[in-house]
Amino acid sequence: MTANYQKQGTVVTLQHKSRILENNPLGDKFIRDVIIYLPPEYDENHSYPTVYALTGFTGRGKMMLNDSAFAPNIADRVDTLINTGKIKPMIVVLPDCFTHFGGSQYINSTATGNYEDYLTKEIVPFVDENVRTIKDRNFRAIMGKSSGGYGALAMAMRHSDVFGLACSTSGDAYFEHCYLPDIPKAFRAIKNNPKALLDKFWDEEAKKGKDDFSGLNIIGMSACYSPNGTDFDLPFDTLTGEIKQEIWEKWLAHDPVRMVEKYAENLKSLKLLFIDAGKRDEFFLDVGARILCEKLKEHNVPHFHEEFDDGHFNISYRQNRSLELISDSFST
Amino acid sequence: MTANYQKQGTVVTLQHKSRILENNPLGDKFIRDVIIYLPPEYDENHSYPTVYALTGFTGRGKMMLNDSAFAPNIADRVDTLINTGKIKPMIVVLPDCFTHFGGSQYINSTATGNYEDYLTKEIVPFVDENVRTIKDRNFRAIMGKSSGGYGALAMAMRHSDVFGLACSTSGDAYFEHCYLPDIPKAFRAIKNNPKALLDKFWDEEAKKGKDDFSGLNIIGMSACYSPNGTDFDLPFDTLTGEIKQEIWEKWLAHDPVRMVEKYAENLKSLKLLFIDAGKRDEFFLDVGARILCEKLKEHNVPHFHEEFDDGHFNISYRQNRSLELISDSFST
Amino acid sequence: MTANYQKQGTVVTLQHKSRILENNPLGDKFIRDVIIYLPPEYDENHSYPTVYALTGFTGRGKMMLNDSAFAPNIADRVDTLINTGKIKPMIVVLPDCFTHFGGSQYINSTATGNYEDYLTKEIVPFVDENVRTIKDRNFRAIMGKSSGGYGALAMAMRHSDVFGLACSTSGDAYFEHCYLPDIPKAFRAIKNNPKALLDKFWDEEAKKGKDDFSGLNIIGMSACYSPNGTDFDLPFDTLTGEIKQEIWEKWLAHDPVRMVEKYAENLKSLKLLFIDAGKRDEFFLDVGARILCEKLKEHNVPHFHEEFDDGHFNISYRQNRSLELISDSFST
Amino acid sequence: MTANYQKQGTVVTLQHKSRILENNPLGDKFIRDVIIYLPPEYDENHSYPTVYALTGFTGRGKMMLNDSAFAPNIADRVDTLINTGKIKPMIVVLPDCFTHFGGSQYINSTATGNYEDYLTKEIVPFVDENVRTIKDRNFRAIMGKSSGGYGALAMAMRHSDVFGLACSTSGDAYFEHCYLPDIPKAFRAIKNNPKALLDKFWDEEAKKGKDDFSGLNIIGMSACYSPNGTDFDLPFDTLTGEIKQEIWEKWLAHDPVRMVEKYAENLKSLKLLFIDAGKRDEFFLDVGARILCEKLKEHNVPHFHEEFDDGHFNISYRQNRSLELISDSFST
């Protein structure tokens, strides 16, 4: 609230019409906003490194610009980091990969849409065309929190040719700890009727119980990890709550911890791989991060690992740490 | 998320330089954004009724435009209400009365600034000058939630010449129930050092405990209700936690329940006075509303009173109810 | 759980038929167990100092002997203190002053019964007759937690001729902080029908909501502090939740903080007055204790005051501290 | 609290010196109380059916006699059921299988002691010798809640020759849902030092955090399910929190859901098998019960299954249901 004479960047909102998302099975929008932060004194004759910042489940890029009493939004944050010399000027892109089920995990799914393709094949070229980016994976980073951290890891593993730097804060990993405890709650909340639960979330006046968020989460992840045509399979028996092992195996194939081996070479090629999480993370993503880093170590993948004294929520200040590491890595 | 062909209003952000807030004791900004929603097909040859919407403590107007997964922001909400014919086109103004202490309660205070004057003497005329409002108290409404509801009540009582309609959702009232339970918590959190607690809130990485929010709340309210020059008096002894009766009396003088008698004539002059609250309000503002309505009844002040099945948070859907009642009253 | 070769005391249960409780308005039992702990090697030719230990609301003496995995009951505790030489052998009495409303606060009330008389005029003489006590107020202590602490304070104030030592752990004091926050919750829970709420508590299968405990508490305290013949007055308007000032004043007359002045001479006559509470007490009884001690200081009443790092529950280990101080005071 | 003229049973406490528990690895007591309830008008010339009631983790038989304001203890409960004719007179035995780690699950373990042998080979004969039981498995039932329900199931499976009737209320089952969510919490709480955590529980003044109970639980279960000589293996890597699959498999071998197949014939031989759980059980034991019953169905094991509207705690009123079903089965 104090007087603020720092130079401010500019936020531009471009509209992009996606051929990949057209006819997506959920009927979600295929013309979406692409929100781009341009640094102060952005110069059309100059080129800038770029960071893609991904939101968590139930989020979309726009939310990273939300106003809050005591925490700056990502644009204010980047402004301050640039003004104080902690990072070099850079472009920040906030994509929208939200779906009717709460999110896409930034991956391709026959049940939600091909958001991985959307991001890598449409949005990155679109951004490169429209603003003055350095069109080089070594100057293109991806970062995110929670499901956004998961997305960053997925990109780092499968698209290291597109993104040369990746930061995952509290990214979904080790599904036994981060998702499995939600299954019995989801069993109670869903009661063989995922649609009724979804409708409740889309009716703002409907009262949501505590287990309902677990239910939404398990529905959303099922659509991403165990799609079945345009429908999806829940990882549990809807009459008893017993885990369906064959579906759960499909989920595990998407667990970053299990993907390290397959994508070790891509991961080794990164300029930066940073993994952090709060030591009191409510979804135990600090534990997931430890296990992930152990696998990275086993496969000789260079990476940084940090833990901080906090939980899963209200930790946008950790964006600073990722942005600083990214800026440093851009420069080396 | 479904295709949305409704006509959309326009949000404009004007900058206003306040003489009233200049040199405010907290050094808070005196050049502030005034956010104005103009209805779809806003026509410069036409004049529109206006609603001022006030946020709760720790909020400012901008936040009412925040994006959220499952709840529309106020602009989307008004768009839909207009498109579906539930309300007539209107202008919506979102003022910023935030302070370093978390808020101003929209009243004048030597410790924070004269926000009541700012709103009534500067912002209203400024809006009337800059957009096509109907310059008549019968077409100027004020609504808000929580501290915003308090602000709406204060305006209704002291400025019925400016605002002819008022809606308070979960507005602060009956201070014994809504504030007093926070005092022993604030005693623990503040420990004779309000500044240290405030600093914690302004350091986004600092861990806030549960009692800290009570502490911030009591500091904020003290600055509004019991200022002492540019400083303020806490309503409790900082060594023992005992309530200081003479300070508490100053607070009570600002309790809407106690103000009804004094301002009964102004209240009677309103075209609309609507008071609602959730039956499970965490600050017992439903109980406060009942007591307030009882006083209104005793003084023959016409009003509507509703209770809804919810708590204090995530109830922005109740804006619809206020907006509809306001629109109906504009028309009669 | 390790081998335990310490000498053990003996617990005897005597039955006492009360003339004072006979025909009590609630129809509660008037023949009650008086549970007496006799120290190891209790000798009929010897006389022992005596401690009366009072339970909190919804408790009765018997519960202090309940078995628990990790916390000794009061008999085990006293055994260990005696065996380790931390206290001298003493008799411990566990009275039953429970009522259909959850408790009696150990005071006389036309709505519940004359429990203050019962304790001082019947139980103390009965104990003195039946076991080898030292029949001298300087060797008769009273201690208790929560409502039991309140009872100990009430006895210390009005019956210092009977009890020459008193220890209150987390005793009810400063009613604005410990009871007033329960009033709006009680308003919601009681809804003008105290009987229905009580029936819920007496039907073990009935589901109790969180506010219900506040409701029971306010009913119980009303019966003690604001009886009205054999009925009682609630301290709030059952339609609006507004505090009834004239009833609240009756409550305040029973607040230890307000009683210090009247009973200062009695309090000064005590051999020991000890007041402690947990710094995170959920009912703010640490704050109440501070305010109480401030009043004691103002009236030059000698006392010890301690705060410990805990809340209101699971603090039976603090009995050790009271018992040690009592034993020390018996010896001087 | 109302006058109670019902006939009361008698509780006798016998001391039993166990050869099986002598030299148990934890140094826990081997001379233990065996608490036996004898029905009103117990007649030495008559023989009675017997029920063994097992407590949950951190409990021992004695606790089932604890006094509570609004819920009768098991002796009062059986008194009332007999007096109202809802059950026939029966003997109730409350064994003590507590350990330094919080419990034994009523099974044999090299790390805690052979509590399964203790119960079936020592306590049952000891009871049959000392009181007038009908020495026939068809008149000997076992019931319990939580870990006590687990114990009842284990007995039903492996000792149907001893116990011909079994009731499990909220018994541990389907370990993925009831234990696995505790593992990451236990990882945080234990930090490679189980002893330090245990010491915290045995120091009544030490503050226990929320995760600490999960830590104790996982330590206790490890000692029962994955002992390693007189020590035990935790089911997770103490550096990363990753599940150790080979240890987890040892746990699963003890999961009632997985044991049905092996013991199907024993289970079919029972006169009564009753399984119930609360629909809001905090450990999802209602889900475990559903899965267990599905397995029973697959193996054609007759059983009753009920769900009730409650959680895991304060459900001793469900003892009535088990006792009534047991009494009915004794009679047929």
Short mmCIF file of C-alpha atoms in Angstrom, two decimals, chain D:
data_model
loop_
_atom_site.label_atom_id
_atom_site.label_comp_id
_atom_site.label_asym_id
_atom_site.label_seq_id
_atom_site.Cartn_x
_atom_site.Cartn_y
_atom_site.Cartn_z
CA MET D 1 -29.51 -39.61 36.75
CA THR D 2 -33.09 -40.62 37.48
CA ALA D 3 -33.87 -43.15 40.14
CA ASN D 4 -32.73 -46.51 39.00
CA TYR D 5 -34.19 -49.57 40.61
CA GLN D 6 -32.85 -52.09 38.14
CA LYS D 7 -30.98 -55.16 39.32
CA GLN D 8 -27.27 -54.72 38.96
CA GLY D 9 -24.61 -57.18 37.91
CA THR D 10 -21.31 -57.53 39.71
CA VAL D 11 -17.90 -56.66 38.35
CA VAL D 12 -15.07 -58.81 39.68
CA THR D 13 -11.42 -58.23 38.97
CA LEU D 14 -9.25 -61.33 38.98
CA GLN D 15 -5.49 -61.31 38.67
CA HIS D 16 -3.95 -63.67 36.18
CA LYS D 17 -0.25 -64.41 35.89
CA SER D 18 0.58 -65.22 32.30
CA ARG D 19 3.30 -67.64 31.30
CA ILE D 20 2.82 -66.62 27.70
CA LEU D 21 3.42 -62.92 28.33
CA GLU D 22 6.27 -63.54 30.78
CA ASN D 23 9.45 -62.21 29.22
CA ASN D 24 7.53 -60.36 26.53
CA PRO D 25 9.96 -58.24 24.49
CA LEU D 26 8.53 -54.91 25.64
CA GLY D 27 8.77 -55.70 29.33
CA ASP D 28 5.05 -55.12 29.67
CA LYS D 29 3.24 -56.52 32.72
CA PHE D 30 2.53 -60.25 32.66
CA ILE D 31 0.34 -60.21 35.72
CA ARG D 32 -2.82 -58.54 34.50
CA ASP D 33 -6.33 -57.90 35.66
CA VAL D 34 -9.08 -59.93 34.07
CA ILE D 35 -12.28 -58.01 34.53
CA ILE D 36 -15.45 -60.07 34.58
CA TYR D 37 -19.02 -58.88 34.68
CA LEU D 38 -21.42 -61.33 36.29
CA PRO D 39 -25.11 -60.78 35.57
CA PRO D 40 -27.65 -59.80 38.27
CA GLU D 41 -28.67 -62.79 40.38
CA TYR D 42 -25.65 -64.70 39.13
CA ASP D 43 -26.11 -68.22 40.45
CA GLU D 44 -23.22 -70.60 41.07
CA ASN D 45 -25.52 -73.51 40.29
CA HIS D 46 -26.23 -72.18 36.86
CA SER D 47 -24.03 -71.73 33.77
CA TYR D 48 -24.02 -68.66 31.52
CA PRO D 49 -22.98 -67.84 28.01
CA THR D 50 -19.98 -65.53 27.78
CA VAL D 51 -19.00 -62.55 25.68
CA TYR D 52 -15.42 -61.31 25.39
CA ALA D 53 -15.36 -57.58 24.62
CA LEU D 54 -12.18 -56.14 23.12
CA THR D 55 -11.18 -52.47 23.20
CA GLY D 56 -9.61 -50.44 20.43
CA PHE D 57 -5.99 -49.34 20.07
CA THR D 58 -4.62 -47.57 23.18
CA GLY D 59 -7.32 -49.28 25.24
CA ARG D 60 -7.58 -52.10 27.75
CA GLY D 61 -10.59 -53.83 29.29
CA LYS D 62 -10.76 -51.60 32.34
CA MET D 63 -11.57 -48.58 30.19
CA MET D 64 -14.90 -50.08 29.18
CA LEU D 65 -15.97 -49.44 32.78
CA ASN D 66 -15.00 -45.77 32.68
CA ASP D 67 -17.65 -43.37 33.90
CA SER D 68 -19.06 -40.80 31.50
CA ALA D 69 -21.72 -38.13 31.87
CA PHE D 70 -24.12 -39.16 29.16
CA ALA D 71 -23.10 -42.68 28.06
CA PRO D 72 -23.39 -45.78 30.26
CA ASN D 73 -20.33 -48.02 30.57
CA ILE D 74 -20.55 -51.60 29.37
CA ALA D 75 -21.65 -52.94 32.77
CA ASP D 76 -24.49 -50.42 33.07
CA ARG D 77 -25.41 -51.15 29.49
CA VAL D 78 -25.61 -54.92 30.02
CA ASP D 79 -27.56 -54.36 33.24
CA THR D 80 -30.16 -52.36 31.34
CA LEU D 81 -30.37 -54.80 28.44
CA ILE D 82 -30.92 -57.69 30.88
CA ASN D 83 -33.42 -55.75 33.00
CA THR D 84 -35.45 -54.78 29.94
CA GLY D 85 -35.37 -58.33 28.63
CA LYS D 86 -33.48 -57.38 25.48
CA ILE D 87 -30.75 -59.88 26.25
CA LYS D 88 -30.54 -62.98 28.40
CA PRO D 89 -28.18 -62.97 31.40
CA MET D 90 -24.60 -63.43 30.28
CA ILE D 91 -21.06 -63.06 31.54
CA VAL D 92 -18.90 -60.36 29.95
CA VAL D 93 -15.10 -60.54 30.02
CA LEU D 94 -12.88 -57.49 29.48
CA PRO D 95 -9.31 -58.61 28.76
CA ASP D 96 -6.22 -56.43 28.88
CA CYS D 97 -4.03 -56.80 25.77
CA PHE D 98 -2.46 -53.35 25.94
CA THR D 99 1.26 -52.91 25.22
CA HIS D 100 3.88 -50.20 25.48
CA PHE D 101 3.25 -49.53 21.76
CA GLY D 102 -0.45 -48.89 22.34
CA GLY D 103 -1.87 -52.33 21.61
CA SER D 104 -1.38 -55.83 20.29
CA GLN D 105 -4.18 -56.19 17.73
CA TYR D 106 -4.85 -59.38 19.78
CA ILE D 107 -2.39 -61.33 17.63
CA ASN D 108 0.98 -63.02 18.16
CA SER D 109 4.09 -60.99 17.39
CA THR D 110 7.76 -61.52 18.19
CA ALA D 111 7.98 -57.77 18.75
CA THR D 112 5.16 -57.35 21.29
CA GLY D 113 4.17 -60.76 22.65
CA ASN D 114 1.80 -63.58 21.84
CA TYR D 115 -1.47 -61.97 22.69
CA GLU D 116 -3.51 -64.26 20.48
CA ASP D 117 -2.22 -67.25 22.47
CA TYR D 118 -2.66 -65.31 25.71
CA LEU D 119 -6.31 -64.70 24.95
CA THR D 120 -7.27 -68.11 23.58
CA LYS D 121 -4.98 -70.41 25.59
CA GLU D 122 -4.80 -68.65 28.92
CA ILE D 123 -7.62 -66.19 29.46
CA VAL D 124 -10.49 -68.29 28.11
CA PRO D 125 -9.54 -71.34 30.24
CA PHE D 126 -8.89 -69.07 33.23
CA VAL D 127 -12.33 -67.53 32.92
CA ASP D 128 -13.96 -70.93 32.43
CA GLU D 129 -12.29 -72.14 35.60
CA ASN D 130 -13.19 -69.17 37.74
CA VAL D 131 -16.76 -68.34 36.83
CA ARG D 132 -19.78 -70.37 35.74
CA THR D 133 -19.52 -70.20 31.96
CA ILE D 134 -21.01 -72.61 29.46
CA LYS D 135 -17.80 -74.19 28.15
CA ASP D 136 -18.89 -74.43 24.54
CA ARG D 137 -17.90 -72.27 21.58
CA ASN D 138 -21.61 -71.89 20.74
CA PHE D 139 -22.02 -69.98 23.96
CA ARG D 140 -18.81 -68.00 23.74
CA ALA D 141 -18.87 -64.82 21.67
CA ILE D 142 -16.25 -62.22 20.87
CA MET D 143 -16.99 -58.60 20.02
CA GLY D 144 -15.02 -55.42 19.77
CA LYS D 145 -14.64 -52.02 18.17
CA SER D 146 -11.87 -50.72 15.95
CA SER D 147 -8.74 -52.74 16.78
CA GLY D 148 -11.07 -54.72 19.03
CA GLY D 149 -13.22 -55.45 15.99
CA TYR D 150 -10.07 -56.53 14.20
CA GLY D 151 -9.30 -58.84 17.12
CA ALA D 152 -12.79 -60.30 16.95
CA LEU D 153 -12.37 -61.00 13.24
CA ALA D 154 -8.94 -62.57 13.78
CA MET D 155 -10.40 -64.82 16.46
CA ALA D 156 -13.36 -65.72 14.27
CA MET D 157 -11.03 -66.72 11.48
CA ARG D 158 -8.37 -68.61 13.40
CA HIS D 159 -10.21 -69.71 16.54
CA SER D 160 -13.75 -70.50 15.56
CA ASP D 161 -13.34 -73.58 17.78
CA VAL D 162 -13.03 -71.22 20.77
CA PHE D 163 -15.43 -68.44 19.74
CA GLY D 164 -18.57 -69.48 17.90
CA LEU D 165 -19.93 -65.94 17.49
CA ALA D 166 -18.17 -62.76 16.42
CA CYS D 167 -19.13 -59.10 16.08
CA SER D 168 -16.82 -56.49 14.61
CA THR D 169 -17.80 -52.83 14.91
CA SER D 170 -15.61 -50.58 12.77
CA GLY D 171 -12.93 -53.27 12.70
CA ASP D 172 -9.67 -52.52 10.89
CA ALA D 173 -10.02 -53.81 7.32
CA TYR D 174 -8.82 -52.91 3.84
CA PHE D 175 -5.50 -51.50 4.88
CA GLU D 176 -5.15 -49.25 1.81
CA HIS D 177 -7.95 -47.08 3.17
CA CYS D 178 -7.52 -47.42 6.92
CA TYR D 179 -3.73 -47.37 7.34
CA LEU D 180 -2.08 -46.14 4.16
CA PRO D 181 -3.19 -42.50 4.56
CA ASP D 182 -1.41 -42.51 7.94
CA ILE D 183 1.95 -43.46 6.42
CA PRO D 184 3.08 -40.03 5.16
CA LYS D 185 1.94 -38.49 8.43
CA ALA D 186 3.85 -41.15 10.34
CA PHE D 187 6.89 -40.45 8.16
CA ARG D 188 6.79 -36.84 9.32
CA ALA D 189 6.12 -37.69 12.95
CA ILE D 190 8.62 -40.50 13.34
CA LYS D 191 11.57 -39.04 11.44
CA ASN D 192 13.58 -42.25 11.75
CA ASN D 193 13.23 -42.21 15.53
CA PRO D 194 10.23 -44.25 16.68
CA LYS D 195 11.56 -44.29 20.23
CA ALA D 196 11.48 -40.51 20.53
CA LEU D 197 7.87 -40.49 19.42
CA LEU D 198 6.90 -43.23 21.84
CA ASP D 199 8.64 -41.38 24.67
CA LYS D 200 6.51 -38.38 23.84
CA PHE D 201 3.36 -40.42 24.38
CA TRP D 202 4.68 -41.80 27.65
CA ASP D 203 5.47 -38.29 28.86
CA GLU D 204 2.06 -36.89 29.65
CA GLU D 205 3.26 -33.29 29.58
CA ALA D 206 4.86 -33.57 26.14
CA LYS D 207 2.83 -31.87 23.43
CA LYS D 208 1.54 -34.24 20.80
CA GLY D 209 0.93 -32.95 17.28
CA LYS D 210 -1.80 -34.23 14.98
CA ASP D 211 0.56 -36.39 12.95
CA ASP D 212 1.92 -37.95 16.14
CA PHE D 213 -1.14 -40.13 16.55
CA SER D 214 -0.64 -41.43 13.03
CA GLY D 215 2.98 -42.09 13.96
CA LEU D 216 2.00 -44.05 17.06
CA ASN D 217 -0.56 -45.98 15.07
CA ILE D 218 1.93 -46.97 12.37
CA ILE D 219 4.53 -47.96 14.98
CA GLY D 220 1.94 -50.03 16.83
CA MET D 221 0.74 -51.76 13.67
CA SER D 222 4.30 -52.37 12.45
CA ALA D 223 5.09 -54.16 15.69
CA CYS D 224 2.04 -56.38 15.10
CA TYR D 225 2.12 -56.91 11.33
CA SER D 226 5.80 -56.62 10.39
CA PRO D 227 7.85 -57.65 13.42
CA ASN D 228 11.48 -58.39 12.77
CA GLY D 229 12.70 -60.48 15.67
CA THR D 230 12.05 -58.42 18.78
CA ASP D 231 12.20 -55.28 16.64
CA PHE D 232 9.91 -54.31 13.75
CA ASP D 233 10.06 -52.90 10.24
CA LEU D 234 8.25 -49.70 9.34
CA PRO D 235 6.37 -49.93 6.02
CA PHE D 236 8.13 -46.89 4.57
CA ASP D 237 11.58 -45.58 3.81
CA THR D 238 12.45 -43.28 6.69
CA LEU D 239 14.40 -40.90 4.43
CA THR D 240 11.92 -40.41 1.62
CA GLY D 241 8.60 -41.72 2.88
CA GLU D 242 8.30 -44.19 0.00
CA ILE D 243 6.30 -47.29 0.81
CA LYS D 244 8.42 -50.41 1.23
CA GLN D 245 6.49 -52.88 -0.83
CA GLU D 246 7.90 -56.01 0.81
CA ILE D 247 6.91 -54.76 4.27
CA TRP D 248 3.54 -53.57 3.09
CA GLU D 249 2.88 -57.07 1.72
CA LYS D 250 3.44 -58.43 5.24
CA TRP D 251 0.81 -56.03 6.49
CA LEU D 252 -1.64 -57.03 3.78
CA ALA D 253 -1.29 -60.67 4.83
CA HIS D 254 -3.01 -59.55 8.05
CA ASP D 255 -5.82 -57.66 6.31
CA PRO D 256 -9.17 -59.35 7.11
CA VAL D 257 -10.19 -58.68 3.51
CA ARG D 258 -7.28 -60.83 2.32
CA MET D 259 -7.76 -63.49 5.01
CA VAL D 260 -11.32 -64.45 4.11
CA GLU D 261 -10.31 -66.95 1.46
CA LYS D 262 -7.94 -68.88 3.74
CA TYR D 263 -10.34 -69.03 6.66
CA ALA D 264 -13.63 -69.30 4.79
CA GLU D 265 -14.48 -72.70 6.30
CA ASN D 266 -13.94 -71.49 9.86
CA LEU D 267 -16.04 -68.42 9.17
CA LYS D 268 -18.84 -70.54 7.74
CA SER D 269 -18.90 -72.56 10.95
CA LEU D 270 -19.83 -69.52 13.08
CA LYS D 271 -23.26 -69.21 14.65
CA LEU D 272 -23.07 -65.43 14.15
CA LEU D 273 -20.89 -63.09 12.16
CA PHE D 274 -21.91 -59.44 12.43
CA ILE D 275 -20.09 -56.55 10.83
CA ASP D 276 -21.07 -52.91 11.21
CA ALA D 277 -19.48 -49.49 10.88
CA GLY D 278 -20.39 -45.82 10.82
CA LYS D 279 -21.00 -44.26 7.42
CA ARG D 280 -18.74 -41.37 8.34
CA ASP D 281 -15.95 -43.42 9.93
CA GLU D 282 -12.82 -41.25 10.00
CA PHE D 283 -10.68 -44.26 9.06
CA PHE D 284 -13.06 -45.39 6.33
CA LEU D 285 -13.81 -48.61 8.15
CA ASP D 286 -17.31 -48.52 6.71
CA VAL D 287 -15.67 -48.85 3.31
CA GLY D 288 -13.44 -51.60 4.68
CA ALA D 289 -16.56 -53.35 6.02
CA ARG D 290 -18.23 -53.17 2.62
CA ILE D 291 -15.21 -54.68 0.93
CA LEU D 292 -14.94 -57.35 3.62
CA CYS D 293 -18.61 -58.27 3.25
CA GLU D 294 -18.17 -58.49 -0.52
CA LYS D 295 -15.39 -61.05 0.03
CA LEU D 296 -17.56 -62.94 2.51
CA LYS D 297 -20.31 -63.04 -0.08
CA GLU D 298 -17.91 -64.31 -2.74
CA HIS D 299 -16.97 -67.16 -0.41
CA ASN D 300 -20.55 -67.83 0.68
CA VAL D 301 -19.92 -66.94 4.30
CA PRO D 302 -23.21 -66.06 6.03
CA HIS D 303 -23.05 -62.72 7.86
CA PHE D 304 -25.01 -59.61 8.79
CA HIS D 305 -23.84 -56.20 7.66
CA GLU D 306 -25.08 -52.87 8.96
CA GLU D 307 -24.10 -49.25 8.51
CA PHE D 308 -25.08 -46.57 10.97
CA ASP D 309 -25.12 -42.81 10.74
CA ASP D 310 -22.04 -41.87 12.74
CA GLY D 311 -18.24 -41.74 12.73
CA HIS D 312 -15.56 -43.76 14.51
CA PHE D 313 -15.77 -42.18 17.94
CA ASN D 314 -18.34 -42.11 20.77
CA ILE D 315 -20.30 -45.02 19.37
CA SER D 316 -20.38 -47.30 22.41
CA TYR D 317 -24.16 -47.37 22.00
CA ARG D 318 -23.51 -49.78 19.14
CA GLN D 319 -22.47 -52.35 21.74
CA ASN D 320 -26.18 -52.79 22.36
CA ARG D 321 -26.74 -53.99 18.82
CA SER D 322 -23.92 -56.55 19.01
CA LEU D 323 -25.03 -57.75 22.43
CA GLU D 324 -28.62 -58.20 21.27
CA LEU D 325 -27.60 -60.15 18.18
CA ILE D 326 -25.29 -62.30 20.30
CA SER D 327 -28.04 -62.99 22.84
CA ASP D 328 -30.47 -63.94 20.08
CA SER D 329 -27.90 -66.28 18.55
CA PHE D 330 -27.10 -67.91 21.87
CA SER D 331 -30.79 -68.79 22.12
CA THR D 332 -31.16 -70.48 18.75
#
